[in-house]
């Protein structure tokens, strides 16, 4: 009898939203951008010299990092680029949460945080959001091994005011506070300006949502040089090459098209606001979302029934059978046409 299984690092993996093979699905389940990336991205792919793939990529991803530095008025030393923000966040957990004390984050938040904590055997404690899904600030002013806050939060869509985050960062100056801003571009406020003031703050963002590039896998962290250098040390102890050269070229091209970025972001915000009105009219309620999704519950019909009904109609939204949120649906904001198909289907169901 072999017993090697006793020594396996056992984990319960994160389950991402379904990616149907079928193309005729209205896909509102993974918060992807409904618009294609900037035309400059298609051009960069067309212009890319495949012969360059013979060589290893630039470990510093400089072409992308320099463009990020320009876009966000930072220095390259303040930026770390990774393979999607999942990669960046996972590395940050591994790098910064080594005190043996519990890392804290909300009970309802991005469901990858506890997976990384388990993977790296980092103790953690969740702090209950209030009934309206707001963070209770005082819960984060305590002894702990680090803090993780998604702002705006997912899957709730709720934005925490900047001054509250600053108070949490300032109180926790002896440990790292990660602010995950995956959805910040859809009308919320970034804590990025605070990195000058606090050396314990790591701000994480992504190209997956507002820049319509979930498939290319680019995420980034912003912070003071010291925190970024520690992240790089761990990254380069793992694999010296972060992004492949085509991805680096694509990311840099996307950043050059600020007008396009602003245009698709404004369209998503406008559709979201119309969607909120329609959902309200149909008897849904939700916290005020500052993201590209709405987290809604219906006054009469249970969420799992609505979820199944929509799926039969080829409209995919996200549902979790988890305590406190098992009567909610997270509905990504698509195009106006997709929102109309969704609302028409709900109207048919709900009368
Ligand atoms: N943070 C939050 C809050 C998210 O919802 C997501 C998307 N699943 C991510 C991070 C990761 O996004 P990506 O790896 O595509 O950058």
CSV table of C-alpha atoms in Angstrom, one decimal, residues 8-195:
chain,number,residue,atom,x,y,z
A,8,UNK,CA,0.0,15.8,-1.0
A,9,UNK,CA,-0.8,19.5,-0.6
A,10,UNK,CA,-4.5,19.1,-0.8
A,11,UNK,CA,-6.6,22.1,-1.8
A,12,UNK,CA,-10.1,22.9,-2.8
A,13,UNK,CA,-9.7,24.9,-6.0
A,14,UNK,CA,-11.6,28.1,-6.9
A,15,UNK,CA,-14.4,27.5,-9.4
A,16,UNK,CA,-14.6,30.1,-12.1
A,17,UNK,CA,-17.8,31.0,-13.9
A,18,UNK,CA,-18.8,28.7,-16.7
A,19,UNK,CA,-17.4,29.3,-20.2
A,20,UNK,CA,-20.0,27.7,-22.5
A,21,UNK,CA,-18.8,26.2,-25.7
A,22,UNK,CA,-21.9,27.4,-27.4
A,23,UNK,CA,-21.7,30.8,-29.0
A,24,UNK,CA,-25.4,31.8,-28.8
A,25,UNK,CA,-25.3,32.3,-25.0
A,26,UNK,CA,-26.0,35.8,-23.5
A,27,UNK,CA,-23.0,35.6,-21.2
A,28,UNK,CA,-23.5,37.7,-18.1
A,29,UNK,CA,-21.8,35.3,-15.6
A,30,UNK,CA,-18.1,36.3,-15.5
A,31,UNK,CA,-18.0,40.1,-15.7
A,32,UNK,CA,-16.2,40.2,-19.0
A,33,UNK,CA,-16.4,43.3,-21.0
A,34,UNK,CA,-19.0,43.0,-23.7
A,35,UNK,CA,-17.0,45.1,-26.1
A,36,UNK,CA,-13.8,44.0,-28.0
A,37,UNK,CA,-10.5,45.5,-26.9
A,38,UNK,CA,-9.2,48.6,-28.6
A,39,UNK,CA,-8.5,48.3,-32.3
A,40,UNK,CA,-4.9,49.1,-31.4
A,41,UNK,CA,-4.8,45.6,-29.9
A,42,UNK,CA,-5.8,43.9,-33.1
A,43,UNK,CA,-3.1,46.0,-34.9
A,44,UNK,CA,-0.4,45.1,-32.4
A,45,UNK,CA,-1.2,41.4,-32.9
A,46,UNK,CA,-1.1,41.8,-36.7
A,47,UNK,CA,2.2,43.7,-36.5
A,48,UNK,CA,3.8,41.3,-34.1
A,49,UNK,CA,7.0,39.6,-35.4
A,50,UNK,CA,6.5,35.9,-34.6
A,51,UNK,CA,10.2,35.4,-35.1
A,52,UNK,CA,10.7,37.2,-31.7
A,53,UNK,CA,9.1,34.2,-29.9
A,54,UNK,CA,12.4,32.4,-30.5
A,55,UNK,CA,13.8,34.4,-27.5
A,56,UNK,CA,12.8,34.5,-23.9
A,57,UNK,CA,10.7,37.5,-22.9
A,58,UNK,CA,11.9,40.6,-21.0
A,59,UNK,CA,11.5,39.5,-17.3
A,60,UNK,CA,10.7,43.1,-16.4
A,61,UNK,CA,8.0,43.4,-19.0
A,62,UNK,CA,9.4,46.9,-19.5
A,63,UNK,CA,7.4,47.9,-22.6
A,64,UNK,CA,4.2,47.3,-20.7
A,65,UNK,CA,5.4,48.6,-17.3
A,66,UNK,CA,6.7,51.8,-18.9
A,67,UNK,CA,3.4,52.4,-20.6
A,68,UNK,CA,1.6,51.7,-17.2
A,69,UNK,CA,3.9,54.2,-15.6
A,70,UNK,CA,2.9,56.9,-18.1
A,71,UNK,CA,-0.8,56.1,-17.9
A,72,UNK,CA,-0.9,56.2,-14.1
A,73,UNK,CA,1.8,58.9,-13.6
A,74,UNK,CA,4.1,56.6,-11.6
A,75,UNK,CA,7.6,55.3,-11.9
A,76,UNK,CA,8.4,51.8,-13.3
A,77,UNK,CA,9.7,50.9,-9.9
A,78,UNK,CA,6.2,51.3,-8.4
A,79,UNK,CA,4.7,48.7,-10.8
A,80,UNK,CA,4.6,44.9,-10.9
A,81,UNK,CA,2.9,43.2,-13.9
A,82,UNK,CA,1.6,39.6,-13.7
A,83,UNK,CA,-0.5,37.0,-15.5
A,84,UNK,CA,-3.9,38.5,-14.6
A,85,UNK,CA,-4.6,40.0,-11.2
A,86,UNK,CA,-5.2,36.4,-9.9
A,87,UNK,CA,-1.5,35.8,-10.4
A,88,UNK,CA,-0.5,39.1,-8.7
A,89,UNK,CA,-2.9,38.5,-5.8
A,90,UNK,CA,-1.7,35.0,-5.3
A,91,UNK,CA,1.9,36.1,-5.3
A,92,UNK,CA,1.1,38.9,-2.8
A,93,UNK,CA,-0.5,36.4,-0.4
A,94,UNK,CA,2.6,34.2,-0.6
A,95,UNK,CA,5.0,37.2,-0.2
A,96,UNK,CA,3.4,39.2,2.5
A,97,UNK,CA,1.3,37.0,4.7
A,98,UNK,CA,3.9,35.2,6.7
A,99,UNK,CA,3.3,36.4,10.3
A,100,UNK,CA,1.3,33.3,11.4
A,101,UNK,CA,-1.5,35.7,12.4
A,102,UNK,CA,-4.8,35.5,10.6
A,103,UNK,CA,-5.2,37.6,7.5
A,104,UNK,CA,-8.6,39.3,7.5
A,105,UNK,CA,-11.1,39.9,4.7
A,106,UNK,CA,-14.9,40.2,4.5
A,107,UNK,CA,-17.1,37.0,4.7
A,108,UNK,CA,-18.7,38.0,1.4
A,109,UNK,CA,-16.0,38.9,-1.1
A,110,UNK,CA,-13.9,37.5,-4.0
A,111,UNK,CA,-14.0,33.7,-3.3
A,112,UNK,CA,-10.4,33.2,-4.4
A,113,UNK,CA,-8.9,34.9,-1.2
A,114,UNK,CA,-9.7,31.9,1.0
A,115,UNK,CA,-8.4,29.5,-1.7
A,116,UNK,CA,-5.0,31.2,-1.7
A,117,UNK,CA,-4.9,31.3,2.0
A,118,UNK,CA,-5.6,27.6,2.2
A,119,UNK,CA,-3.1,26.8,-0.6
A,120,UNK,CA,-0.3,28.6,1.2
A,121,UNK,CA,-1.5,27.5,4.7
A,122,UNK,CA,-2.0,31.1,5.7
A,123,UNK,CA,-4.5,31.4,8.7
A,124,UNK,CA,-7.4,33.8,7.9
A,125,UNK,CA,-10.5,35.1,9.5
A,126,UNK,CA,-13.5,36.6,7.7
A,127,UNK,CA,-15.3,39.6,9.0
A,128,UNK,CA,-19.1,39.7,8.4
A,129,UNK,CA,-20.4,42.5,6.2
A,130,UNK,CA,-23.5,44.2,7.6
A,131,UNK,CA,-26.9,43.4,6.2
A,132,UNK,CA,-26.5,46.0,3.4
A,133,UNK,CA,-23.1,44.4,2.5
A,134,UNK,CA,-21.1,47.2,3.9
A,135,UNK,CA,-17.7,46.6,5.6
A,136,UNK,CA,-17.8,47.4,9.3
A,137,UNK,CA,-14.6,49.5,9.6
A,138,UNK,CA,-13.9,48.7,13.3
A,139,UNK,CA,-13.5,45.0,12.4
A,140,UNK,CA,-10.3,45.9,10.5
A,141,UNK,CA,-8.8,47.9,13.3
A,142,UNK,CA,-7.4,45.0,15.2
A,143,UNK,CA,-4.3,42.8,15.5
A,144,UNK,CA,-4.0,40.7,12.3
A,145,UNK,CA,-1.6,39.2,9.7
A,146,UNK,CA,-2.7,41.4,6.9
A,147,UNK,CA,-5.9,42.8,5.3
A,148,UNK,CA,-7.4,42.2,1.9
A,149,UNK,CA,-10.2,44.4,0.6
A,150,UNK,CA,-11.8,44.3,-2.8
A,151,UNK,CA,-13.0,47.8,-3.6
A,152,UNK,CA,-15.6,47.9,-5.1
A,153,UNK,CA,-16.3,44.6,-3.5
A,154,UNK,CA,-17.3,41.5,-5.5
A,155,UNK,CA,-19.8,40.1,-5.8
A,156,UNK,CA,-21.7,42.9,-4.0
A,157,UNK,CA,-20.6,45.8,-6.2
A,158,UNK,CA,-20.4,48.0,-3.1
A,159,UNK,CA,-17.7,50.8,-2.9
A,160,UNK,CA,-16.1,51.6,0.4
A,161,UNK,CA,-15.3,55.3,0.8
A,162,UNK,CA,-11.6,56.3,0.4
A,163,UNK,CA,-11.3,57.8,3.8
A,164,UNK,CA,-12.4,54.5,5.4
A,165,UNK,CA,-9.8,52.6,3.4
A,166,UNK,CA,-7.2,55.1,4.4
A,167,UNK,CA,-8.1,54.7,8.1
A,168,UNK,CA,-7.7,50.9,7.7
A,169,UNK,CA,-4.4,51.3,5.9
A,170,UNK,CA,-3.1,53.8,8.4
A,171,UNK,CA,-4.1,51.7,11.4
A,172,UNK,CA,-2.5,48.5,10.0
A,173,UNK,CA,0.9,50.2,9.2
A,174,UNK,CA,2.8,47.2,10.5
A,175,UNK,CA,1.3,44.8,8.0
A,176,UNK,CA,0.3,44.8,4.3
A,177,UNK,CA,-3.1,45.9,3.2
A,178,UNK,CA,-4.0,44.7,-0.3
A,179,UNK,CA,-6.8,46.7,-2.1
A,180,UNK,CA,-8.1,44.7,-5.0
A,181,UNK,CA,-9.4,47.3,-7.6
A,182,UNK,CA,-10.5,44.8,-10.3
A,183,UNK,CA,-13.6,46.9,-10.9
A,184,UNK,CA,-12.5,50.4,-10.0
A,185,UNK,CA,-12.7,51.9,-13.5
A,186,UNK,CA,-16.5,51.6,-13.6
A,187,UNK,CA,-17.2,54.7,-11.6
A,188,UNK,CA,-15.4,54.0,-8.2
A,189,UNK,CA,-12.5,55.9,-6.7
A,190,UNK,CA,-9.0,54.4,-6.6
A,191,UNK,CA,-6.7,54.5,-3.6
A,192,UNK,CA,-3.7,54.7,-5.9
A,193,UNK,CA,-2.8,58.2,-4.8
A,194,UNK,CA,-2.3,56.9,-1.3
A,195,UNK,CA,0.7,54.7,-2.2
